[in-house]
mmCIF file with all atom_site columns, C-alpha atoms in Angstrom:
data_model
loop_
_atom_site.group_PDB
_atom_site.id
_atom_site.type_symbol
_atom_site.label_atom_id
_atom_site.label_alt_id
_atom_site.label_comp_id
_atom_site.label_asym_id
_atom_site.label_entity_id
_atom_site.label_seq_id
_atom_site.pdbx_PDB_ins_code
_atom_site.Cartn_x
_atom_site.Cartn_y
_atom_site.Cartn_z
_atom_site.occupancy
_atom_site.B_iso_or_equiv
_atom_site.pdbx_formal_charge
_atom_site.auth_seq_id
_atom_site.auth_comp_id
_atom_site.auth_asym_id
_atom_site.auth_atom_id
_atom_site.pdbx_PDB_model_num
ATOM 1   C CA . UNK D 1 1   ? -119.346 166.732 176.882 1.00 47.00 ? 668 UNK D CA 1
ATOM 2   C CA . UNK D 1 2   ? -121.151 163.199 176.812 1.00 51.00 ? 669 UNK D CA 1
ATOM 3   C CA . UNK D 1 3   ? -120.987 161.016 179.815 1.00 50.00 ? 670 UNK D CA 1
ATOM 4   C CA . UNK D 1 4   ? -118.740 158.897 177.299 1.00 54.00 ? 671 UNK D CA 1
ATOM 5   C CA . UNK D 1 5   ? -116.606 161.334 177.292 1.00 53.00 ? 672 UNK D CA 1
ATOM 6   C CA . UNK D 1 6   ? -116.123 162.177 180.845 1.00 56.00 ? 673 UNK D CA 1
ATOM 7   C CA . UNK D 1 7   ? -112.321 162.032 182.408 1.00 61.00 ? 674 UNK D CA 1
ATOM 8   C CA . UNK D 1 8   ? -113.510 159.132 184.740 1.00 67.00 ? 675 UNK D CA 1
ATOM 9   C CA . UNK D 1 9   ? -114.239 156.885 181.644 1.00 71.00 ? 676 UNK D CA 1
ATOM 10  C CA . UNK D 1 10  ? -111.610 158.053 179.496 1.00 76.00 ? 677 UNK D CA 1
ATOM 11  C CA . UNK D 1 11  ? -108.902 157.312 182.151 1.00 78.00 ? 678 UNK D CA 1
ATOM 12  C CA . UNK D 1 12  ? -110.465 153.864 182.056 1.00 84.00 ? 679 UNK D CA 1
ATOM 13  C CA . UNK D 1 13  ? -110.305 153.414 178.392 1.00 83.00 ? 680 UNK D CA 1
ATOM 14  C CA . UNK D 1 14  ? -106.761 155.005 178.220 1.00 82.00 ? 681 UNK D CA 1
ATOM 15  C CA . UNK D 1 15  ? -105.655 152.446 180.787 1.00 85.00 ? 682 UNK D CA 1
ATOM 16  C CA . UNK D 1 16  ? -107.267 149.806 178.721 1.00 86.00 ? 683 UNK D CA 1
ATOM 17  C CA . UNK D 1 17  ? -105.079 151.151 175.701 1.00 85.00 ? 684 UNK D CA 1
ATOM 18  C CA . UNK D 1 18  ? -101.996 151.132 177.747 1.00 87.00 ? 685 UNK D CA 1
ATOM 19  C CA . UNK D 1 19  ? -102.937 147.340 178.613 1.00 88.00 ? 686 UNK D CA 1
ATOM 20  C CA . UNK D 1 20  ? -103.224 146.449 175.376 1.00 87.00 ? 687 UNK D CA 1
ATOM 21  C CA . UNK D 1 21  ? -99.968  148.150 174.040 1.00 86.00 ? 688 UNK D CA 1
ATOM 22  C CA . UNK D 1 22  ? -98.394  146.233 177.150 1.00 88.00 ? 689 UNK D CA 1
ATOM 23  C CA . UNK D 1 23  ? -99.734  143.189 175.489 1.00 88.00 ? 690 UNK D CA 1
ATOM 24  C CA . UNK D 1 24  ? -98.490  143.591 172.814 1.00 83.00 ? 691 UNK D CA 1
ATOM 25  C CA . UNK D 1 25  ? -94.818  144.044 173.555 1.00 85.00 ? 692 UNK D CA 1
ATOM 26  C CA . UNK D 1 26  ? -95.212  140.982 175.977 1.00 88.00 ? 693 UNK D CA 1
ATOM 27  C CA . UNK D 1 27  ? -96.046  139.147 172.916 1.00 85.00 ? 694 UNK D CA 1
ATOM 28  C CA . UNK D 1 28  ? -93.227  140.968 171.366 1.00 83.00 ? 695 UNK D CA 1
ATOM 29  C CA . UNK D 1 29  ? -90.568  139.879 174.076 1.00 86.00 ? 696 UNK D CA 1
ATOM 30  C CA . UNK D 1 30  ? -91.894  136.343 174.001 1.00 88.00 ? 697 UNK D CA 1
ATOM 31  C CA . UNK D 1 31  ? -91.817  135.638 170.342 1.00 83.00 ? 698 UNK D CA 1
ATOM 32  C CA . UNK D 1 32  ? -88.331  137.241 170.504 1.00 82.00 ? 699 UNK D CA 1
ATOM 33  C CA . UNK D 1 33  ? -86.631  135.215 173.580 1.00 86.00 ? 700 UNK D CA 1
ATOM 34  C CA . UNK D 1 34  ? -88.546  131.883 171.617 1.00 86.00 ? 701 UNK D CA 1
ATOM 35  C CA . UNK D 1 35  ? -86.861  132.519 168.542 1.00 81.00 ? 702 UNK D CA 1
ATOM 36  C CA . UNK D 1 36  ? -83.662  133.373 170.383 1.00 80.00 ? 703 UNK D CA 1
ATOM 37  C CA . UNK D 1 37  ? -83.442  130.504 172.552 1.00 82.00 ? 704 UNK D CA 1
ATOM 38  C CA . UNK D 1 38  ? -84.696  128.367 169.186 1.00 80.00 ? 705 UNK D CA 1
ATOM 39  C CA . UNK D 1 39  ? -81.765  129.081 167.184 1.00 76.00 ? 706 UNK D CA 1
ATOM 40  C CA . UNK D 1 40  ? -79.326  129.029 169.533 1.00 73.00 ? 707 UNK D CA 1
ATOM 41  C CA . UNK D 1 41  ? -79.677  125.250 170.257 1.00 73.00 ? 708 UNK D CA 1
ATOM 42  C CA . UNK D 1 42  ? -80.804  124.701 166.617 1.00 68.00 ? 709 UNK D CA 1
ATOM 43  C CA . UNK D 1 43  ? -78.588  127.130 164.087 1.00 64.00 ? 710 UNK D CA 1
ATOM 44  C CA . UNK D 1 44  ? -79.834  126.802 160.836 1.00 61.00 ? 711 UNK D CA 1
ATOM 45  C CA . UNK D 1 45  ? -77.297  126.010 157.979 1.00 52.00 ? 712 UNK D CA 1
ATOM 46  C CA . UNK D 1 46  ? -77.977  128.961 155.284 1.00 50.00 ? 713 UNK D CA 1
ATOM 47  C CA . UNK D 1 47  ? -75.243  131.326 154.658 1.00 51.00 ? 714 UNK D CA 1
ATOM 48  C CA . UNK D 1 48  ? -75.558  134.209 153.265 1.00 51.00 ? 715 UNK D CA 1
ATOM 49  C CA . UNK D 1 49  ? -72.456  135.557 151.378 1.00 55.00 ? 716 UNK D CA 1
ATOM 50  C CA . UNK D 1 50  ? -72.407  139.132 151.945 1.00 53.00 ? 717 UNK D CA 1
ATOM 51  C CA . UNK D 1 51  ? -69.216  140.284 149.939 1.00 56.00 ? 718 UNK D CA 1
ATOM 52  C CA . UNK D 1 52  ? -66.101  137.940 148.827 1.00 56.00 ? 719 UNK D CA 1
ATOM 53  C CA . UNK D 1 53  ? -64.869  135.718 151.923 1.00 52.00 ? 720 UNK D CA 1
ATOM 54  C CA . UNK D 1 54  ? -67.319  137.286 154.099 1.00 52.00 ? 721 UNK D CA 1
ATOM 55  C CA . UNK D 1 55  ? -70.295  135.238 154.981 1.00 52.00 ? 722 UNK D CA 1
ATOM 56  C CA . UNK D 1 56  ? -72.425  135.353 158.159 1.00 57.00 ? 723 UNK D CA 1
ATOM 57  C CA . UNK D 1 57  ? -75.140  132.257 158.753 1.00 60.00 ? 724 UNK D CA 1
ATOM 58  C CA . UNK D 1 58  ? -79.001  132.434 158.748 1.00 61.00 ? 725 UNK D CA 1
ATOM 59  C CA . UNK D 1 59  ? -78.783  132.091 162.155 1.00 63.00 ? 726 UNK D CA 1
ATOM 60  C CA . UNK D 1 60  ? -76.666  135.137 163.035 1.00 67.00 ? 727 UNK D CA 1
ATOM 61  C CA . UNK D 1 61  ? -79.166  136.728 161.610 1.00 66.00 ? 728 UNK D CA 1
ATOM 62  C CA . UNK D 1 62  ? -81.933  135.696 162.875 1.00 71.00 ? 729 UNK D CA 1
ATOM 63  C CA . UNK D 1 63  ? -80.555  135.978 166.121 1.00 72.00 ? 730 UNK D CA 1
ATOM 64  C CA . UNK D 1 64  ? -79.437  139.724 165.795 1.00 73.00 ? 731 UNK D CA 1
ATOM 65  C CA . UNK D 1 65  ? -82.974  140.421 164.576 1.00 75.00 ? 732 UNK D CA 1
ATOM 66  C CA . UNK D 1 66  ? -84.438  139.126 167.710 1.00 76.00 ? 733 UNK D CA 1
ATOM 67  C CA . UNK D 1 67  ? -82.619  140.658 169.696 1.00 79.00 ? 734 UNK D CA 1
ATOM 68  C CA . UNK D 1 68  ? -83.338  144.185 167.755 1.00 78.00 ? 735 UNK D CA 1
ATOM 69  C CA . UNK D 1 69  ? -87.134  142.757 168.677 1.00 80.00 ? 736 UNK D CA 1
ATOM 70  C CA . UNK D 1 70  ? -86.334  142.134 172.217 1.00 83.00 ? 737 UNK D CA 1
ATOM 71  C CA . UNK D 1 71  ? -84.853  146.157 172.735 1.00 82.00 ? 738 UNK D CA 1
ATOM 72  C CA . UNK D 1 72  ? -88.138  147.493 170.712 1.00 84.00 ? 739 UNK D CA 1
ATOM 73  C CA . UNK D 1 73  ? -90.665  145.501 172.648 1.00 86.00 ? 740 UNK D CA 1
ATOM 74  C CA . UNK D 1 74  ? -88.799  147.022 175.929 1.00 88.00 ? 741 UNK D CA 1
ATOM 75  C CA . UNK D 1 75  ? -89.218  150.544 174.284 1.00 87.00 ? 742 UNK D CA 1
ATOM 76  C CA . UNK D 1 76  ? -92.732  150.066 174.033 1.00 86.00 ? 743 UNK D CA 1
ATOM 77  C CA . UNK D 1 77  ? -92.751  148.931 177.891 1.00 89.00 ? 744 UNK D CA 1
ATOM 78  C CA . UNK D 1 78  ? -91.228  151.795 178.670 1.00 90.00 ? 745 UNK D CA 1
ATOM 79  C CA . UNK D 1 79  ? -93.282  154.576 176.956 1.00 89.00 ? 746 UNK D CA 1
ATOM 80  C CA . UNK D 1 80  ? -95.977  152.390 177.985 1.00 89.00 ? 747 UNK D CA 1
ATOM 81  C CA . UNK D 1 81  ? -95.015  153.334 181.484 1.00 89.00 ? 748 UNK D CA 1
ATOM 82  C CA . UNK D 1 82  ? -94.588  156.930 180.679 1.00 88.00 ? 749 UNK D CA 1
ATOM 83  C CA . UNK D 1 83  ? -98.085  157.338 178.961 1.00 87.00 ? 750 UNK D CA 1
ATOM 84  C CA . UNK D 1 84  ? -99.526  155.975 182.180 1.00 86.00 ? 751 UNK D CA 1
ATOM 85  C CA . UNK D 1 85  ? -97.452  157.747 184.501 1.00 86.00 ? 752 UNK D CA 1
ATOM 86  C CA . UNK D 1 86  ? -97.757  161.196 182.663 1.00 83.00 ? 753 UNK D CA 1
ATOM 87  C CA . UNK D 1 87  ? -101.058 160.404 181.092 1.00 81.00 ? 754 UNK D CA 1
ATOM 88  C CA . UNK D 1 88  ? -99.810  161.716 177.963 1.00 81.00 ? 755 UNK D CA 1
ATOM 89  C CA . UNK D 1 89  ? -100.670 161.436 174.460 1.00 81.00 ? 756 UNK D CA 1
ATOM 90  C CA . UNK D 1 90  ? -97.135  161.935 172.982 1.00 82.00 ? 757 UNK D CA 1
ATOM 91  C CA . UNK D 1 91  ? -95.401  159.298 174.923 1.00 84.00 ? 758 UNK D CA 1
ATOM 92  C CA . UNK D 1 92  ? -99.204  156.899 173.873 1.00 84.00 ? 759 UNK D CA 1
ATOM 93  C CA . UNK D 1 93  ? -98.180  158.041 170.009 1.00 82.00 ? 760 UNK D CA 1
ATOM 94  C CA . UNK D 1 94  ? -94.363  156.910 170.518 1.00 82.00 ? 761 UNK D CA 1
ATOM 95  C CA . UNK D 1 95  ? -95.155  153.367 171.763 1.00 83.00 ? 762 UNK D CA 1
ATOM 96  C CA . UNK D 1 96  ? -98.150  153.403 168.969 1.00 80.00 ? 763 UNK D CA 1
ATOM 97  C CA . UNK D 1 97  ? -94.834  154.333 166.755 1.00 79.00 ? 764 UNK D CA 1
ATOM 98  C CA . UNK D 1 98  ? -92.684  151.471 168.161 1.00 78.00 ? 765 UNK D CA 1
ATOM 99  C CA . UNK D 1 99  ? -95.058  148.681 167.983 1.00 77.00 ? 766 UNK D CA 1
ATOM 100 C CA . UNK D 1 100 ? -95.862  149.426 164.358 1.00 72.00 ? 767 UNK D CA 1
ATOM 101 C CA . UNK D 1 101 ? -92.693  148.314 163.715 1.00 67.00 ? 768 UNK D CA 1
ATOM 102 C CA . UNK D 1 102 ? -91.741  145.110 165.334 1.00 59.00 ? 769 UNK D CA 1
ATOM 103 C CA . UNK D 1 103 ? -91.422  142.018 162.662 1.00 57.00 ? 770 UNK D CA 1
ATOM 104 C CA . UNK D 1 104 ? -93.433  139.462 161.013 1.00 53.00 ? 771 UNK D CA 1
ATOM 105 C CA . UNK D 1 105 ? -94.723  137.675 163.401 1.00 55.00 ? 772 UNK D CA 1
ATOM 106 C CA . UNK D 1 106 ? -95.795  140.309 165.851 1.00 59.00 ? 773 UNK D CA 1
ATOM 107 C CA . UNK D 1 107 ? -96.768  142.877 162.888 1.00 60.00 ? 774 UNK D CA 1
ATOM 108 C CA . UNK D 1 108 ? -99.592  140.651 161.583 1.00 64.00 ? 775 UNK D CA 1
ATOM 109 C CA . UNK D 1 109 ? -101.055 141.449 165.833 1.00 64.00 ? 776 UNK D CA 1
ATOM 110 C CA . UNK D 1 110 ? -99.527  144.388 166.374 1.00 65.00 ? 777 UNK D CA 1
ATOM 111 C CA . UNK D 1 111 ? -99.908  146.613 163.338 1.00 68.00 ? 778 UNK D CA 1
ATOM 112 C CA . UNK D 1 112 ? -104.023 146.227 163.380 1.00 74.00 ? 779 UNK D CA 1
ATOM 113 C CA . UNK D 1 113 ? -103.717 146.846 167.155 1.00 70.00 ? 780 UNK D CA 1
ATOM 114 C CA . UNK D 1 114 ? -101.513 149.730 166.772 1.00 70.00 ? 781 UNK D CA 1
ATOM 115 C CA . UNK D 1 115 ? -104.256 151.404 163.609 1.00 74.00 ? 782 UNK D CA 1
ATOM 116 C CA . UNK D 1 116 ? -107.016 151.165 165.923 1.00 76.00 ? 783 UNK D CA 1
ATOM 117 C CA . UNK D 1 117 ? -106.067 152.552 169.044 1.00 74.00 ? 784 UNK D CA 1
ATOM 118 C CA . UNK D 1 118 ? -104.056 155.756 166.682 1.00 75.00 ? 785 UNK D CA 1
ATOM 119 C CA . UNK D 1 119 ? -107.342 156.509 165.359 1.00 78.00 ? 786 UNK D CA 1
ATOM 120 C CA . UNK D 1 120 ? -109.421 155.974 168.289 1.00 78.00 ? 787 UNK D CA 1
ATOM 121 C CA . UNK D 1 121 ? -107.056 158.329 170.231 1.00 75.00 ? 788 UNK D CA 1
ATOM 122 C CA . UNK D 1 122 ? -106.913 160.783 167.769 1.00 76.00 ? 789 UNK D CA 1
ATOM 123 C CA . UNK D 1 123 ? -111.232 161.536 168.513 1.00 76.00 ? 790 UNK D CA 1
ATOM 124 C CA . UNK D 1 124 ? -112.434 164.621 169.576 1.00 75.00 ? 791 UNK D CA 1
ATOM 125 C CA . UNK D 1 125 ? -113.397 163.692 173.198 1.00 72.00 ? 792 UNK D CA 1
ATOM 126 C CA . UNK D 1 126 ? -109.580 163.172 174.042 1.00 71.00 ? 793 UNK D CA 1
ATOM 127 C CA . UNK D 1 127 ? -108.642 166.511 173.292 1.00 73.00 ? 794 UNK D CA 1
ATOM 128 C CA . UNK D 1 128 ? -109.911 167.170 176.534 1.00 70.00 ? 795 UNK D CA 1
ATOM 129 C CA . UNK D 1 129 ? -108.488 164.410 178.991 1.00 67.00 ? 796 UNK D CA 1
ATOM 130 C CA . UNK D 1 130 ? -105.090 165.261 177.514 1.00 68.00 ? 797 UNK D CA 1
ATOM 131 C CA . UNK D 1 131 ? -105.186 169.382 177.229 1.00 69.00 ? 798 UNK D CA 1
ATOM 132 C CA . UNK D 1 132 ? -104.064 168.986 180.911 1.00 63.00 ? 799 UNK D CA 1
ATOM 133 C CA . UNK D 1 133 ? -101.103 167.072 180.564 1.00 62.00 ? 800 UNK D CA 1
ATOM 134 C CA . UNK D 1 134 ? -99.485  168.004 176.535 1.00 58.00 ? 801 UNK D CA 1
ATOM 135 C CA . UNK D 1 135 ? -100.073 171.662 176.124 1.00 55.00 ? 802 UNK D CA 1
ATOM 136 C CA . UNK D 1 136 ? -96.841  173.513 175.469 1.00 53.00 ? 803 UNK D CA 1
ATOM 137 C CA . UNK D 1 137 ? -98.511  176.791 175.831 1.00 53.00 ? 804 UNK D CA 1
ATOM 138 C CA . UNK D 1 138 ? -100.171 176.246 179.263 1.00 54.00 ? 805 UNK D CA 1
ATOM 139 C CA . UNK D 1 139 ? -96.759  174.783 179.929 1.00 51.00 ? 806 UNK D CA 1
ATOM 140 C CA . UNK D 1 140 ? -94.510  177.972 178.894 1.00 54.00 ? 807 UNK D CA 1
ATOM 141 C CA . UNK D 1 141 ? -97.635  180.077 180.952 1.00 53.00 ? 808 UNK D CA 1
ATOM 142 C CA . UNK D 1 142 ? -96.674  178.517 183.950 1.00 53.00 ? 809 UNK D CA 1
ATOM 143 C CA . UNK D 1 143 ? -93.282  179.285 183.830 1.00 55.00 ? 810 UNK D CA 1
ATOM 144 C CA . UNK D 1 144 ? -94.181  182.929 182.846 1.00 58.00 ? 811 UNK D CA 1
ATOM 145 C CA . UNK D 1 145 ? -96.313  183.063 186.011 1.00 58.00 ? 812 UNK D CA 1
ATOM 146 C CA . UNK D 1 146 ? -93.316  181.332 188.084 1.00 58.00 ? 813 UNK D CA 1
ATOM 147 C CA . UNK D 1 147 ? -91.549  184.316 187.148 1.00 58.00 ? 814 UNK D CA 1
ATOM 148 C CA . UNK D 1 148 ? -93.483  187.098 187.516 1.00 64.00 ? 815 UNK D CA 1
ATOM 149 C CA . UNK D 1 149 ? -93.545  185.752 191.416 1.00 60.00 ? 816 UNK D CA 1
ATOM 150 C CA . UNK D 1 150 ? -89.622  185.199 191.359 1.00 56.00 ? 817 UNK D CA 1
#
């Protein structure tokens, strides 16, 4: 094991990943209440005709789609807070899963963002930091060995 790769820096750098997943959704939430709060007090005049006398207005939509934005960007918060609490990798690759998937605006940020930190995490080195904290096996031994003192 490098001195790269020892738990002390790689809690650092996970951290740092967490932080910048948390930045993201902030940027997420923001760009979400903006456009929400925009087209409230400024509905556009575009309707769409969905089927015969049914039409909703550009607006409508817009605003449902932000608010769809607004309850992803809050998922990513709150794996974000799981990953850190549980230092886990599976609740890191679920908010790397939400954020790949927020919109226009926040994809052309978040996408990249997202990319990077799945195939940093995905390195050998974290194998390691995380084999204490995912392992289903050491997991199911545990409660084997909870047993066998029951």
């Amino acid at each position: 094991m490098s001195v790269l790769a020892h738990p002390g820096w790689l809690r650092r750098r996970f951290r740092r990943y967490l932080l910048y997943l948390s930045a993201g959704a902030a940027f997420q939430i923001l760009w979400a209440a903006l456009v929400f709060a925009f087209i409230r007090h400024h509905p556009l005049a575009v309707s769409l005709w969905l089927e015969e006398g049914d039409s909703w207005t550009f607006s409508s939509v817009v605003v449902v789609y932000s608010m769809v934005s607004l309850t992803q960007a809050f998922y990513i918060l709150l794996t974000v807070l799981m990953a850190f609490f549980l230092n886990s990798r599976v609740w890191f690759y679920t908010g790397l899963v939400f954020s790949i998937m927020p919109g226009l605006l926040p994809s052309l940020v978040q996408i990249p963002l997202a990319l990077f930190l799945w195939l940093e995490i995905r390195r050998q080195e974290w194998d390691h930091f995380f084999s204490r904290f995912d392992d289903v096996r050491r997991m199911k031994g545990l409660t084997e060995q909870r047993r066998k003192r029951l």
